[in-house]
Every structure is written in structure tokens, then in C-alpha cells.
Amino acid sequence: QKEVEQNSGPLSVPEGAIASLNCTYSDRVSQSFFWYRQYSGKSPELIMSIYSNGDKEDGRFTAQLNKASQYVSLLIRDSQPSDSATYLCAVNGKKGGADGLTFGKGTHLIIQP
Amino acid sequence: ETGVTQTPRHLVMGMTNKKSLKCEQHLGHNAMYWYKQSAKKPLELMFVYNFKEQTENNSVPSRFSPECPNSSHLFLHLHTLQPEDSALYLCASSQDPNTEAFFGQGTRLTVV
């Protein structure tokens, strides 16, 4: 049974600072890693995907993957109030497998103006 | 239309009713999914279809019955549900089960 662990928060960060969100996963053979943002009452929205060890940057977002430590993180630079949401870490899957994404419970992020 | 579209957006049904949720994707993807999201619980994967074939059924009760007539459409047939089945039901699609998934707006289901 795959597990994805996240600190549920809330994580409170002042506007303009860096928000750091963390995620660990249990299945060593996992190959694909994703970060989703979910606003209250809305569906999850993909913001980053990462498949290889190291950092991947997209605008204000940086995803970091360390497969040896089974750890994925998301950094949000220059945090804005509109970044306040729940951030979901998702992990998939065995190579060639067909088992869909496993999600963590999410971290509730609050950006304080 | 673009993306993943779900209907209805809201549904209230009695425990003896039969209803269906519909999902349509316009992304040319080969895999489609049903997820359940309840308060204070992580998203739960219910069913996976890849190239119209069901590949995962995560011990979902038989009162939930999926149908995938083609790679663009996915249904979830509901019958004799329980109040604890009230949740947000999300459809998603992806190119294959190991790539990023895109979600529809969800159906907020209330069982009374």
C-alpha cells in the first residue's frame, strides 16, 4: 500500500517570503511526483511535475526530488495571498504500472498580507 | 469545450435512488479515473481505466459501478448509497497512468 505523508498545517508564511512544503512517500519504486493546488470548494489544479532527482523550477515554484530519501518538496518564492490554498503531493507509480496517483492529505498554506 | 467536464456539479439523492455521474475529457488522454474526496481525508482513488479497460478497483463497494464506453467518457453509476458516501467525486484523465492527471470540477454528492 503506497503512502504519501504531508504535514497538514496550517503553515503560515508572511507575504513575500518563501513557503516550503514537504512530502515523503513510502513506495521506493515510485517514478512520478506531482504537486497540486486546491482552493476551498474547487478541484485540484496541477502546478508542478517532477520525475528526476534534483530541482525543477517554473516561475515562482521550485520542486525538489530526492529519491534516495523518498522526499519531495515545493518551494514558493515571493509568496502572494493568492497562494493561500491546500497543496497536495501526489505520487505514481510502478514503471509500466496502471495504478493511478496516490495523494497525501495536503498542507494548508496561509499567506499573511 | 476543453479539459475535463463533469456533470452534474451538485447532486442530492435519497438512499433508494439510482443516479449517474458523467465525465468527459477533451484532452485526447487514454486513462481516466474516479476519485472520492471526503472531509479531512486524502483523495481516494476509486477506479482506473486505461484504454477503456478497468485496471484498478480499490475495494470500492458494489453500490458504485463505473462504466467507460470510450476513452473520452466515464460514468459512475450510483445505487442504494449511504449517507457516509456523501463527498466530492472527482474525475481525472491523463495520457497514461504515470503522467500528470487533470481534474474535472467535481460533483458534490449529498446522500439523504
PDB file of C-alpha atoms in Angstrom, chain B residues 12-110:
ATOM      1  CA  VAL B  12     -28.754  15.287  -3.718  1.00  0.00           C
ATOM      2  CA  MET B  13     -30.136  11.772  -3.688  1.00  0.00           C
ATOM      3  CA  GLY B  14     -32.021   9.503  -1.359  1.00  0.00           C
ATOM      4  CA  MET B  15     -30.661   6.177  -0.238  1.00  0.00           C
ATOM      5  CA  THR B  16     -33.012   4.276  -2.540  1.00  0.00           C
ATOM      6  CA  ASN B  17     -32.310   6.356  -5.643  1.00  0.00           C
ATOM      7  CA  LYS B  18     -30.245   5.454  -8.690  1.00  0.00           C
ATOM      8  CA  LYS B  19     -28.204   8.194 -10.315  1.00  0.00           C
ATOM      9  CA  SER B  20     -25.193   8.526 -12.589  1.00  0.00           C
ATOM     10  CA  LEU B  21     -22.253  10.899 -12.684  1.00  0.00           C
ATOM     11  CA  LYS B  22     -20.810  11.773 -16.058  1.00  0.00           C
ATOM     12  CA  CYS B  23     -17.293  12.779 -17.043  1.00  0.00           C
ATOM     13  CA  GLU B  24     -15.983  13.798 -20.447  1.00  0.00           C
ATOM     14  CA  GLN B  25     -12.417  14.681 -21.379  1.00  0.00           C
ATOM     15  CA  HIS B  26     -11.343  16.651 -24.450  1.00  0.00           C
ATOM     16  CA  LEU B  27      -7.593  16.189 -23.980  1.00  0.00           C
ATOM     17  CA  GLY B  28      -7.051  13.075 -26.077  1.00  0.00           C
ATOM     18  CA  HIS B  29      -5.955  11.134 -22.997  1.00  0.00           C
ATOM     19  CA  ASN B  30      -6.001   7.366 -22.684  1.00  0.00           C
ATOM     20  CA  ALA B  31      -6.522   6.988 -18.925  1.00  0.00           C
ATOM     21  CA  MET B  32      -9.454   8.146 -16.794  1.00  0.00           C
ATOM     22  CA  TYR B  33     -10.073   7.965 -13.066  1.00  0.00           C
ATOM     23  CA  TRP B  34     -12.697   8.384 -10.381  1.00  0.00           C
ATOM     24  CA  TYR B  35     -11.568   9.818  -7.037  1.00  0.00           C
ATOM     25  CA  LYS B  36     -13.531  10.435  -3.845  1.00  0.00           C
ATOM     26  CA  GLN B  37     -12.675  13.369  -1.572  1.00  0.00           C
ATOM     27  CA  SER B  38     -14.165  13.413   1.910  1.00  0.00           C
ATOM     28  CA  ALA B  39     -13.525  15.989   4.608  1.00  0.00           C
ATOM     29  CA  LYS B  40     -10.213  15.524   6.428  1.00  0.00           C
ATOM     30  CA  LYS B  41      -9.220  12.527   4.301  1.00  0.00           C
ATOM     31  CA  PRO B  42      -6.856  12.329   1.343  1.00  0.00           C
ATOM     32  CA  LEU B  43      -8.167  11.890  -2.150  1.00  0.00           C
ATOM     33  CA  GLU B  44      -9.111   8.232  -2.540  1.00  0.00           C
ATOM     34  CA  LEU B  45      -8.607   6.548  -5.894  1.00  0.00           C
ATOM     35  CA  MET B  46     -11.703   4.508  -6.726  1.00  0.00           C
ATOM     36  CA  PHE B  47     -11.334   3.293 -10.307  1.00  0.00           C
ATOM     37  CA  VAL B  48      -8.767   3.474 -13.099  1.00  0.00           C
ATOM     38  CA  TYR B  49      -9.447   2.920 -16.776  1.00  0.00           C
ATOM     39  CA  ASN B  50      -6.623   2.712 -19.285  1.00  0.00           C
ATOM     40  CA  PHE B  51      -7.571   2.409 -22.960  1.00  0.00           C
ATOM     41  CA  LYS B  52     -11.164   1.719 -21.821  1.00  0.00           C
ATOM     42  CA  GLU B  53     -10.089  -1.257 -19.715  1.00  0.00           C
ATOM     43  CA  GLN B  54     -10.546  -1.151 -15.960  1.00  0.00           C
ATOM     44  CA  THR B  55      -7.164  -1.696 -14.370  1.00  0.00           C
ATOM     45  CA  GLU B  56      -7.827  -0.773 -10.744  1.00  0.00           C
ATOM     46  CA  ASN B  57     -10.724  -1.166  -8.382  1.00  0.00           C
ATOM     47  CA  ASN B  58      -9.606  -0.162  -4.915  1.00  0.00           C
ATOM     48  CA  SER B  59     -12.054  -2.269  -2.904  1.00  0.00           C
ATOM     49  CA  VAL B  60     -14.904   0.045  -3.722  1.00  0.00           C
ATOM     50  CA  PRO B  61     -18.381  -1.147  -2.617  1.00  0.00           C
ATOM     51  CA  SER B  62     -20.548  -2.547  -5.382  1.00  0.00           C
ATOM     52  CA  ARG B  63     -23.071   0.262  -4.920  1.00  0.00           C
ATOM     53  CA  PHE B  64     -20.597   2.238  -7.057  1.00  0.00           C
ATOM     54  CA  SER B  65     -20.417   0.931 -10.617  1.00  0.00           C
ATOM     55  CA  PRO B  66     -18.125   2.528 -13.228  1.00  0.00           C
ATOM     56  CA  GLU B  67     -18.585   2.470 -16.967  1.00  0.00           C
ATOM     57  CA  CYS B  68     -16.157   3.593 -19.664  1.00  0.00           C
ATOM     58  CA  PRO B  69     -17.751   3.306 -23.121  1.00  0.00           C
ATOM     59  CA  ASN B  70     -14.813   5.009 -24.856  1.00  0.00           C
ATOM     60  CA  SER B  71     -11.596   6.782 -23.926  1.00  0.00           C
ATOM     61  CA  SER B  72     -13.338  10.175 -23.698  1.00  0.00           C
ATOM     62  CA  HIS B  73     -16.265   9.296 -21.445  1.00  0.00           C
ATOM     63  CA  LEU B  74     -16.532   7.873 -17.962  1.00  0.00           C
ATOM     64  CA  PHE B  75     -19.595   7.266 -15.837  1.00  0.00           C
ATOM     65  CA  LEU B  76     -20.142   6.395 -12.203  1.00  0.00           C
ATOM     66  CA  HIS B  77     -23.468   4.693 -11.565  1.00  0.00           C
ATOM     67  CA  LEU B  78     -24.778   5.044  -8.035  1.00  0.00           C
ATOM     68  CA  HIS B  79     -27.441   2.966  -6.293  1.00  0.00           C
ATOM     69  CA  THR B  80     -28.554   2.418  -2.703  1.00  0.00           C
ATOM     70  CA  LEU B  81     -25.908   4.755  -1.345  1.00  0.00           C
ATOM     71  CA  GLN B  82     -25.343   5.501   2.325  1.00  0.00           C
ATOM     72  CA  PRO B  83     -25.063   8.931   3.987  1.00  0.00           C
ATOM     73  CA  GLU B  84     -21.327   8.310   4.521  1.00  0.00           C
ATOM     74  CA  ASP B  85     -20.955   8.259   0.726  1.00  0.00           C
ATOM     75  CA  SER B  86     -21.594  11.995   0.698  1.00  0.00           C
ATOM     76  CA  ALA B  87     -18.420  13.569  -0.695  1.00  0.00           C
ATOM     77  CA  LEU B  88     -16.860  15.361  -3.638  1.00  0.00           C
ATOM     78  CA  TYR B  89     -16.432  12.951  -6.551  1.00  0.00           C
ATOM     79  CA  LEU B  90     -13.681  13.910  -8.934  1.00  0.00           C
ATOM     80  CA  CYS B  91     -12.967  12.635 -12.405  1.00  0.00           C
ATOM     81  CA  ALA B  92      -9.492  12.970 -13.870  1.00  0.00           C
ATOM     82  CA  SER B  93      -7.668  11.987 -17.030  1.00  0.00           C
ATOM     83  CA  SER B  94      -4.043  11.572 -18.065  1.00  0.00           C
ATOM     84  CA  GLN B  95      -2.094  10.486 -21.104  1.00  0.00           C
ATOM     85  CA  ASP B  96      -1.104   7.333 -19.237  1.00  0.00           C
ATOM     86  CA  PRO B  97      -1.306   6.265 -15.563  1.00  0.00           C
ATOM     87  CA  ASN B  98       2.211   7.505 -14.802  1.00  0.00           C
ATOM     88  CA  THR B  99       1.840  11.065 -16.078  1.00  0.00           C
ATOM     89  CA  GLU B 100       0.130  14.141 -14.695  1.00  0.00           C
ATOM     90  CA  ALA B 101      -3.614  13.939 -14.250  1.00  0.00           C
ATOM     91  CA  PHE B 102      -6.066  16.752 -14.897  1.00  0.00           C
ATOM     92  CA  PHE B 103      -9.239  17.014 -12.862  1.00  0.00           C
ATOM     93  CA  GLY B 104     -12.781  17.993 -13.635  1.00  0.00           C
ATOM     94  CA  GLN B 105     -14.706  20.418 -11.420  1.00  0.00           C
ATOM     95  CA  GLY B 106     -16.176  17.581  -9.370  1.00  0.00           C
ATOM     96  CA  THR B 107     -19.679  16.545  -8.332  1.00  0.00           C
ATOM     97  CA  ARG B 108     -20.689  17.426  -4.779  1.00  0.00           C
ATOM     98  CA  LEU B 109     -22.870  14.470  -3.739  1.00  0.00           C
ATOM     99  CA  THR B 110     -25.153  14.515  -0.717  1.00  0.00           C
TER     100      THR B 110
END
